[in-house]
Amino acid sequence: MNEGQQSLLDFMRQESGKLASQTLTHIGLTFISLLIAIAIGLPLGILIAHKRKLSGTVLGIAGVFQTIPSIALLGFLIPVLGIGAKPAIFALLVYAFLPIIRNTYTGITGVDATIKEAARGMGMSYSQILFKVELPLAMPVILAGIRTATVINVGVATLASLIAAGGLGEFIFGGISLNNTNMILAGAIPAALLAIIFDFLLSKVQNINFKKVRTGIKVIPAVLLILACFYFIPTAYAGKLTAGFTPEFMGRRDGDLGLRDKYGLKIHTVVISDAVMYKAAYEKHLDVISGYSTDGRLKAFDLIVLKDDKNIFPPYYAAPIVSAEALKKFPQLESTLNILAGKIDDSTMTSLNYKVDYLHQSPEKVAMDFLIAKRLYKQFRNGNAGTVRIGSKIFGEQYILAEMYTMLIKGYTDYDVSTKTGLGGTQICFGALKNNQIDVYPEYTGTGLLVMLSVKPKILDSLVLDKDKVYNYVREEFKTKYDIQWLKPIGFNNTYALMMRKSEAKNLKIKTISDLKRYLESNK
Amino acid sequence: MIKIENLSKHFGKVKAVDGISFEVKAGENLILLGTSGCGKTTTLKMINRLIEPTKGKITVNGKNVTEQQPEDLRRGMGYVLQNTGLFPHYTVAENIAIVPQLLKWDKKHIDKRTRELMHKLNLDSKYLPIYPEQLSGGQQQRVGLARALMADPPVLLMDEPFGALDPVTRFNIRKEFIELDELKRKTIIMVTHDVQEAFELGDRICLMDNGKIMQAGTPAELLFKPANNFVRGFLKEQRLQLEFKAVKLNDIWDLLPSIKTRSAAGAIHCNCTVWETLEIITSRKENAVAATNPVNGETKTITFTQLISSFHQYQNSEAV
């Protein structure tokens, strides 16, 4: 525990520059959107408080927006607003609307009718009643809405990192993917603190200003404006080409770190979610992305893989990994899973992925079609000799493999199957396997080598070029270290790769990562 | 001063106010009396245009109210509400100063007038910087009245001003209200459902039912010359007490035995009602009181028995 705390502080100290800029970006994103939400939401709330016929419609629409999952909303926005700050601010705005509009409406309609009548009866005009009576009396409720919106925004702003808008989410999602607890905490703790601090400060405003809102009302927008400006401080630079890397890629030795060490590649990089990265590249918001060589979207979005001429990406041959315990419990499991060994090569996997990712066929259908075509599919035996739990990471290829294994087990054995698909990053899947929450999931040799085993550069150099050496190494190490068995490789190599649009790569004459580096360093 | 002609207000099919006409003279207290839903409050609110009439005409001082800016119109009329309608986020001083602020008085003028009114309404000036919620109900109602009187408007509209108070506070404030010199000069229209209150405060009473005026007249006229069975029935319950309150010594002066007293010391004015006189007599040991009539300079000593018998004679002569 002590050691853990120590190293968290060390990590934060070491990454203090990044942490500071992420925090500023986070605050900026939160308050730009909050400011705009107030600028639009407050008048709208006032309007519907006076024209109540509109209130149902407006609150209904704001409510529907609130229910859209944040990731989905970000996805919808990319074709319209691209990636980066604009869609992030827009999404935050949408989430901030409901509490602000609804509380303004509730606050104003909640002002005692007698008081409003008295104000009218004394000869106050519409705007005098609004500014001297309704708004001051509704202010505690309106401020409560702004408080809610602020806290929501601090939380949702962590997702901004998924579409290259930065913020503390970069650490959080990077940390989750890499199972780096310090990195997660370095993002999560400041984010939580921001939420607590802003909530506290606004609660103070709420209390102090009840009687003297008339001056307070002018201070709040000024403070918000200053906080909103934070966003523009860290993002004042940009480069020739822009790269979008996933949080996981950013922290991996066979990722961004390797690119810098081995190639000396210096490129303006934004952190972005895998889910939107390919599309962003296709739509020219990004020039270089980190992808997987068997990804179906490679085909769909007309991208090419840059050749890794210095071999920083080790082989990533996929194979099921199973806990030794499960192999003992389910004697037929190993032979059943090995049915698929050597059956799927790179181009087959890419086209299967293409069907799921781009043609939007269900992984289940794609898996079944493949097995039927290969004459591997058997009617389910509906046995009940125990349940095998299959896991998968959160992308199409893993879903397809999980489906294939499910069908094979149900068809060839008397075991039943439960699937736990979409288990986030590598470490979540691996953790689930180690902790006996799943029995099997497909893993890649390179990932095992670099992420789980974290091998030293020396060993890495001796292994990297040879796929069999890597496979044998991880198999032995996993058996002794974790009591987990690597079964036979499925056949394809889903390695990390840098990708560019075909047309741009051709124009710039970039074929390898070294070409890319040369281009970036030329005519500076 | 205020003239209502053929005034109607319809809410959908409901005729809240149905073609009423009446007139209020300058300095008069007119009471709109009736049960809930009879249209009395709607009528009041049409005078300062909080509600716009469906039909009819209202003139104040010869000017049609619909031809004036509603804000200007309202700033020239005091308005007192049942639940005070004080602004909870304004101090007492700020509440009182609302209308003068709207009329852009200077600060000194506002200060002077505030202190004057606080004194007249028996409010300590230590209350000025505090908020209404810290005051008692009676004090709040006084502040509400001060707010309405602040700009010294010639017309005062009051919507059940004592309705939210407990009976004791209500009695005391009503008494102060009658004695307040500021109010004696004003033309007042007041809404109430309390018959006693109407008879104590009203120079004239408009008894309303179902959006129509059942009878308009002095308290004595309503009692002794009821226009219809509704009026008779409405007043039946508390008839005797109301009669005591409606009849003044003046009205029965000639019926009182002419025992003339020379000394006028401690004598009451013949404006006193029979009710008030009875209260005074019963509180005194000698069971009698002297009353003077300034019109003819007479002073009479009245005993309890004499008063009751004269009042009885009056009742018989007035009854139709």
PDB file of C-alpha atoms in Angstrom, chain A residues 107-293:
ATOM      1  CA  GLY A 107     -37.102  28.015 -10.152  1.00  0.00           C
ATOM      2  CA  ILE A 108     -39.118  30.656 -11.940  1.00  0.00           C
ATOM      3  CA  THR A 109     -42.423  28.810 -11.944  1.00  0.00           C
ATOM      4  CA  GLY A 110     -41.831  28.073  -8.266  1.00  0.00           C
ATOM      5  CA  VAL A 111     -41.745  31.759  -7.300  1.00  0.00           C
ATOM      6  CA  ASP A 112     -44.796  32.436  -5.139  1.00  0.00           C
ATOM      7  CA  ALA A 113     -47.653  33.660  -7.347  1.00  0.00           C
ATOM      8  CA  THR A 114     -48.619  36.221  -4.704  1.00  0.00           C
ATOM      9  CA  ILE A 115     -45.197  37.818  -4.940  1.00  0.00           C
ATOM     10  CA  LYS A 116     -45.393  38.026  -8.714  1.00  0.00           C
ATOM     11  CA  GLU A 117     -48.873  39.493  -8.458  1.00  0.00           C
ATOM     12  CA  ALA A 118     -47.673  42.016  -5.891  1.00  0.00           C
ATOM     13  CA  ALA A 119     -44.849  43.000  -8.254  1.00  0.00           C
ATOM     14  CA  ARG A 120     -47.298  43.490 -11.099  1.00  0.00           C
ATOM     15  CA  GLY A 121     -49.754  45.251  -8.842  1.00  0.00           C
ATOM     16  CA  MET A 122     -47.140  47.791  -7.862  1.00  0.00           C
ATOM     17  CA  GLY A 123     -46.452  48.608 -11.481  1.00  0.00           C
ATOM     18  CA  MET A 124     -43.274  46.688 -12.266  1.00  0.00           C
ATOM     19  CA  SER A 125     -42.725  46.008 -15.953  1.00  0.00           C
ATOM     20  CA  TYR A 126     -42.153  42.537 -17.400  1.00  0.00           C
ATOM     21  CA  SER A 127     -38.366  42.908 -17.376  1.00  0.00           C
ATOM     22  CA  GLN A 128     -38.322  44.484 -13.914  1.00  0.00           C
ATOM     23  CA  ILE A 129     -40.290  41.518 -12.565  1.00  0.00           C
ATOM     24  CA  LEU A 130     -37.894  39.120 -14.303  1.00  0.00           C
ATOM     25  CA  PHE A 131     -34.679  40.720 -13.087  1.00  0.00           C
ATOM     26  CA  LYS A 132     -35.760  42.037  -9.688  1.00  0.00           C
ATOM     27  CA  VAL A 133     -38.129  39.331  -8.563  1.00  0.00           C
ATOM     28  CA  GLU A 134     -38.169  36.106 -10.553  1.00  0.00           C
ATOM     29  CA  LEU A 135     -34.454  35.585 -11.225  1.00  0.00           C
ATOM     30  CA  PRO A 136     -33.228  36.557  -7.749  1.00  0.00           C
ATOM     31  CA  LEU A 137     -35.817  34.311  -6.100  1.00  0.00           C
ATOM     32  CA  ALA A 138     -35.186  31.449  -8.524  1.00  0.00           C
ATOM     33  CA  MET A 139     -31.416  31.863  -8.267  1.00  0.00           C
ATOM     34  CA  PRO A 140     -30.779  29.175  -5.623  1.00  0.00           C
ATOM     35  CA  VAL A 141     -32.637  26.647  -7.773  1.00  0.00           C
ATOM     36  CA  ILE A 142     -30.920  27.812 -10.957  1.00  0.00           C
ATOM     37  CA  LEU A 143     -27.532  27.620  -9.250  1.00  0.00           C
ATOM     38  CA  ALA A 144     -28.351  24.108  -8.089  1.00  0.00           C
ATOM     39  CA  GLY A 145     -28.922  23.244 -11.761  1.00  0.00           C
ATOM     40  CA  ILE A 146     -25.616  24.815 -12.740  1.00  0.00           C
ATOM     41  CA  ARG A 147     -23.942  22.828  -9.963  1.00  0.00           C
ATOM     42  CA  THR A 148     -25.412  19.603 -11.282  1.00  0.00           C
ATOM     43  CA  ALA A 149     -24.355  20.500 -14.812  1.00  0.00           C
ATOM     44  CA  THR A 150     -20.814  21.285 -13.648  1.00  0.00           C
ATOM     45  CA  VAL A 151     -20.407  17.967 -11.903  1.00  0.00           C
ATOM     46  CA  ILE A 152     -21.869  16.105 -14.892  1.00  0.00           C
ATOM     47  CA  ASN A 153     -19.519  17.999 -17.193  1.00  0.00           C
ATOM     48  CA  VAL A 154     -16.415  17.245 -15.147  1.00  0.00           C
ATOM     49  CA  GLY A 155     -17.360  13.579 -15.412  1.00  0.00           C
ATOM     50  CA  VAL A 156     -18.343  13.492 -19.067  1.00  0.00           C
ATOM     51  CA  ALA A 157     -15.278  15.560 -20.017  1.00  0.00           C
ATOM     52  CA  THR A 158     -13.126  12.523 -19.244  1.00  0.00           C
ATOM     53  CA  LEU A 159     -14.654  10.995 -22.386  1.00  0.00           C
ATOM     54  CA  ALA A 160     -13.415  13.939 -24.447  1.00  0.00           C
ATOM     55  CA  SER A 161     -10.055  12.189 -24.647  1.00  0.00           C
ATOM     56  CA  LEU A 162     -11.693   9.514 -26.791  1.00  0.00           C
ATOM     57  CA  ILE A 163     -12.164  12.017 -29.610  1.00  0.00           C
ATOM     58  CA  ALA A 164      -8.866  13.784 -29.297  1.00  0.00           C
ATOM     59  CA  ALA A 165     -10.066  16.691 -27.192  1.00  0.00           C
ATOM     60  CA  GLY A 166      -7.677  15.907 -24.339  1.00  0.00           C
ATOM     61  CA  GLY A 167      -8.409  16.238 -20.661  1.00  0.00           C
ATOM     62  CA  LEU A 168      -7.838  13.919 -17.729  1.00  0.00           C
ATOM     63  CA  GLY A 169      -9.465  11.056 -19.648  1.00  0.00           C
ATOM     64  CA  GLU A 170      -6.148  10.544 -21.451  1.00  0.00           C
ATOM     65  CA  PHE A 171      -4.627   9.211 -18.246  1.00  0.00           C
ATOM     66  CA  ILE A 172      -7.754   7.381 -17.174  1.00  0.00           C
ATOM     67  CA  PHE A 173      -8.320   5.487 -20.426  1.00  0.00           C
ATOM     68  CA  GLY A 174      -4.617   4.981 -21.031  1.00  0.00           C
ATOM     69  CA  GLY A 175      -4.334   3.604 -17.527  1.00  0.00           C
ATOM     70  CA  ILE A 176      -7.310   1.275 -17.963  1.00  0.00           C
ATOM     71  CA  SER A 177      -5.924  -0.105 -21.232  1.00  0.00           C
ATOM     72  CA  LEU A 178      -2.486  -0.624 -19.775  1.00  0.00           C
ATOM     73  CA  ASN A 179      -3.683  -1.673 -16.347  1.00  0.00           C
ATOM     74  CA  ASN A 180      -1.497   1.044 -14.932  1.00  0.00           C
ATOM     75  CA  THR A 181      -3.226   1.873 -11.672  1.00  0.00           C
ATOM     76  CA  ASN A 182      -1.060   4.900 -11.074  1.00  0.00           C
ATOM     77  CA  MET A 183      -1.980   6.282 -14.443  1.00  0.00           C
ATOM     78  CA  ILE A 184      -5.698   5.710 -13.826  1.00  0.00           C
ATOM     79  CA  LEU A 185      -5.482   7.388 -10.442  1.00  0.00           C
ATOM     80  CA  ALA A 186      -3.380  10.249 -11.804  1.00  0.00           C
ATOM     81  CA  GLY A 187      -6.363  11.033 -14.047  1.00  0.00           C
ATOM     82  CA  ALA A 188      -9.222   9.956 -11.801  1.00  0.00           C
ATOM     83  CA  ILE A 189      -8.156  11.661  -8.594  1.00  0.00           C
ATOM     84  CA  PRO A 190      -7.738  15.129 -10.125  1.00  0.00           C
ATOM     85  CA  ALA A 191     -11.047  14.650 -11.978  1.00  0.00           C
ATOM     86  CA  ALA A 192     -12.825  13.722  -8.771  1.00  0.00           C
ATOM     87  CA  LEU A 193     -11.166  16.616  -6.955  1.00  0.00           C
ATOM     88  CA  LEU A 194     -12.268  19.025  -9.677  1.00  0.00           C
ATOM     89  CA  ALA A 195     -15.857  17.821  -9.314  1.00  0.00           C
ATOM     90  CA  ILE A 196     -15.736  18.147  -5.538  1.00  0.00           C
ATOM     91  CA  ILE A 197     -14.050  21.550  -5.558  1.00  0.00           C
ATOM     92  CA  PHE A 198     -16.373  23.086  -8.146  1.00  0.00           C
ATOM     93  CA  ASP A 199     -19.400  21.651  -6.412  1.00  0.00           C
ATOM     94  CA  PHE A 200     -18.217  23.072  -3.126  1.00  0.00           C
ATOM     95  CA  LEU A 201     -17.453  26.502  -4.577  1.00  0.00           C
ATOM     96  CA  LEU A 202     -20.828  26.673  -6.278  1.00  0.00           C
ATOM     97  CA  SER A 203     -22.547  25.632  -3.071  1.00  0.00           C
ATOM     98  CA  LYS A 204     -20.874  28.601  -1.434  1.00  0.00           C
ATOM     99  CA  VAL A 205     -22.090  30.885  -4.184  1.00  0.00           C
ATOM    100  CA  GLN A 206     -25.543  29.444  -3.742  1.00  0.00           C
ATOM    101  CA  ASN A 207     -25.624  30.228  -0.042  1.00  0.00           C
ATOM    102  CA  ILE A 208     -23.925  33.599   0.029  1.00  0.00           C
ATOM    103  CA  ASN A 209     -25.838  35.083  -2.789  1.00  0.00           C
ATOM    104  CA  PHE A 210     -29.381  34.313  -1.785  1.00  0.00           C
ATOM    105  CA  LYS A 211     -29.932  37.810  -0.420  1.00  0.00           C
ATOM    106  CA  LYS A 212     -27.521  39.773  -2.554  1.00  0.00           C
ATOM    107  CA  VAL A 213     -27.766  38.059  -5.892  1.00  0.00           C
ATOM    108  CA  ARG A 214     -27.874  41.316  -7.681  1.00  0.00           C
ATOM    109  CA  THR A 215     -24.095  41.742  -7.516  1.00  0.00           C
ATOM    110  CA  GLY A 216     -23.303  38.031  -7.507  1.00  0.00           C
ATOM    111  CA  ILE A 217     -25.026  37.501 -10.810  1.00  0.00           C
ATOM    112  CA  LYS A 218     -22.374  39.595 -12.531  1.00  0.00           C
ATOM    113  CA  VAL A 219     -19.417  37.800 -10.923  1.00  0.00           C
ATOM    114  CA  ILE A 220     -20.391  34.271 -11.973  1.00  0.00           C
ATOM    115  CA  PRO A 221     -20.148  34.712 -15.766  1.00  0.00           C
ATOM    116  CA  ALA A 222     -16.782  36.443 -15.376  1.00  0.00           C
ATOM    117  CA  VAL A 223     -15.376  33.557 -13.336  1.00  0.00           C
ATOM    118  CA  LEU A 224     -16.773  31.021 -15.797  1.00  0.00           C
ATOM    119  CA  LEU A 225     -15.222  32.913 -18.672  1.00  0.00           C
ATOM    120  CA  ILE A 226     -11.802  32.882 -17.064  1.00  0.00           C
ATOM    121  CA  LEU A 227     -12.041  29.143 -16.353  1.00  0.00           C
ATOM    122  CA  ALA A 228     -13.222  28.525 -19.906  1.00  0.00           C
ATOM    123  CA  CYS A 229     -10.087  30.208 -21.265  1.00  0.00           C
ATOM    124  CA  PHE A 230      -7.968  27.452 -19.737  1.00  0.00           C
ATOM    125  CA  TYR A 231      -8.773  25.271 -22.691  1.00  0.00           C
ATOM    126  CA  PHE A 232      -6.884  27.402 -25.127  1.00  0.00           C
ATOM    127  CA  ILE A 233      -3.642  27.441 -23.176  1.00  0.00           C
ATOM    128  CA  PRO A 234      -2.398  23.898 -23.784  1.00  0.00           C
ATOM    129  CA  THR A 235      -3.644  23.448 -27.344  1.00  0.00           C
ATOM    130  CA  ALA A 236      -1.869  26.356 -28.901  1.00  0.00           C
ATOM    131  CA  TYR A 237       0.409  24.219 -31.061  1.00  0.00           C
ATOM    132  CA  ALA A 238      -0.117  21.925 -34.063  1.00  0.00           C
ATOM    133  CA  GLY A 239       2.071  20.157 -36.598  1.00  0.00           C
ATOM    134  CA  LYS A 240       2.242  19.260 -40.266  1.00  0.00           C
ATOM    135  CA  LEU A 241       0.525  15.928 -39.907  1.00  0.00           C
ATOM    136  CA  THR A 242      -1.668  14.880 -37.046  1.00  0.00           C
ATOM    137  CA  ALA A 243      -1.570  11.426 -35.547  1.00  0.00           C
ATOM    138  CA  GLY A 244      -4.398   9.911 -33.541  1.00  0.00           C
ATOM    139  CA  PHE A 245      -3.361   7.133 -31.186  1.00  0.00           C
ATOM    140  CA  THR A 246      -5.468   5.126 -28.781  1.00  0.00           C
ATOM    141  CA  PRO A 247      -4.788   5.609 -25.068  1.00  0.00           C
ATOM    142  CA  GLU A 248      -3.396   2.064 -24.968  1.00  0.00           C
ATOM    143  CA  PHE A 249      -1.033   2.679 -27.881  1.00  0.00           C
ATOM    144  CA  MET A 250       0.202   5.849 -26.202  1.00  0.00           C
ATOM    145  CA  GLY A 251       1.536   3.972 -23.205  1.00  0.00           C
ATOM    146  CA  ARG A 252       2.932   0.848 -24.845  1.00  0.00           C
ATOM    147  CA  ARG A 253       6.506   0.075 -25.570  1.00  0.00           C
ATOM    148  CA  ASP A 254       5.455  -1.388 -28.894  1.00  0.00           C
ATOM    149  CA  GLY A 255       3.438   1.779 -29.442  1.00  0.00           C
ATOM    150  CA  ASP A 256       4.141   5.461 -29.130  1.00  0.00           C
ATOM    151  CA  LEU A 257       7.120   4.871 -26.813  1.00  0.00           C
ATOM    152  CA  GLY A 258       8.763   2.543 -29.356  1.00  0.00           C
ATOM    153  CA  LEU A 259       8.071   4.969 -32.180  1.00  0.00           C
ATOM    154  CA  ARG A 260       9.934   7.654 -30.305  1.00  0.00           C
ATOM    155  CA  ASP A 261      12.782   5.447 -29.101  1.00  0.00           C
ATOM    156  CA  LYS A 262      13.500   3.413 -32.187  1.00  0.00           C
ATOM    157  CA  TYR A 263      12.438   5.730 -34.982  1.00  0.00           C
ATOM    158  CA  GLY A 264      12.739   9.092 -33.226  1.00  0.00           C
ATOM    159  CA  LEU A 265       9.327   9.922 -34.655  1.00  0.00           C
ATOM    160  CA  LYS A 266       8.037  13.302 -33.563  1.00  0.00           C
ATOM    161  CA  ILE A 267       4.501  13.922 -34.674  1.00  0.00           C
ATOM    162  CA  HIS A 268       1.684  16.055 -33.307  1.00  0.00           C
ATOM    163  CA  THR A 269      -0.362  13.454 -31.487  1.00  0.00           C
ATOM    164  CA  VAL A 270      -3.865  13.450 -30.126  1.00  0.00           C
ATOM    165  CA  VAL A 271      -5.411  10.713 -28.025  1.00  0.00           C
ATOM    166  CA  ILE A 272      -8.524   9.190 -29.516  1.00  0.00           C
ATOM    167  CA  SER A 273     -10.812   6.218 -29.084  1.00  0.00           C
ATOM    168  CA  ASP A 274     -10.362   3.186 -31.286  1.00  0.00           C
ATOM    169  CA  ALA A 275     -14.072   3.341 -32.089  1.00  0.00           C
ATOM    170  CA  VAL A 276     -13.849   6.626 -33.980  1.00  0.00           C
ATOM    171  CA  MET A 277     -10.206   6.662 -35.086  1.00  0.00           C
ATOM    172  CA  TYR A 278     -10.551   5.024 -38.532  1.00  0.00           C
ATOM    173  CA  LYS A 279     -13.452   7.200 -39.501  1.00  0.00           C
ATOM    174  CA  ALA A 280     -11.553  10.293 -38.374  1.00  0.00           C
ATOM    175  CA  ALA A 281      -8.642   9.251 -40.590  1.00  0.00           C
ATOM    176  CA  TYR A 282     -10.961   8.619 -43.517  1.00  0.00           C
ATOM    177  CA  GLU A 283     -12.558  12.026 -43.075  1.00  0.00           C
ATOM    178  CA  LYS A 284      -9.111  13.671 -42.988  1.00  0.00           C
ATOM    179  CA  HIS A 285      -9.299  14.844 -39.400  1.00  0.00           C
ATOM    180  CA  LEU A 286      -6.279  12.658 -38.756  1.00  0.00           C
ATOM    181  CA  ASP A 287      -3.394  11.666 -41.042  1.00  0.00           C
ATOM    182  CA  VAL A 288      -1.740   8.835 -39.160  1.00  0.00           C
ATOM    183  CA  ILE A 289      -3.473   6.403 -36.856  1.00  0.00           C
ATOM    184  CA  SER A 290      -2.497   3.393 -34.786  1.00  0.00           C
ATOM    185  CA  GLY A 291      -4.555   0.416 -35.869  1.00  0.00           C
ATOM    186  CA  TYR A 292      -4.560  -3.312 -36.170  1.00  0.00           C
ATOM    187  CA  SER A 293      -3.350  -4.982 -39.317  1.00  0.00           C
TER     188      SER A 293
END
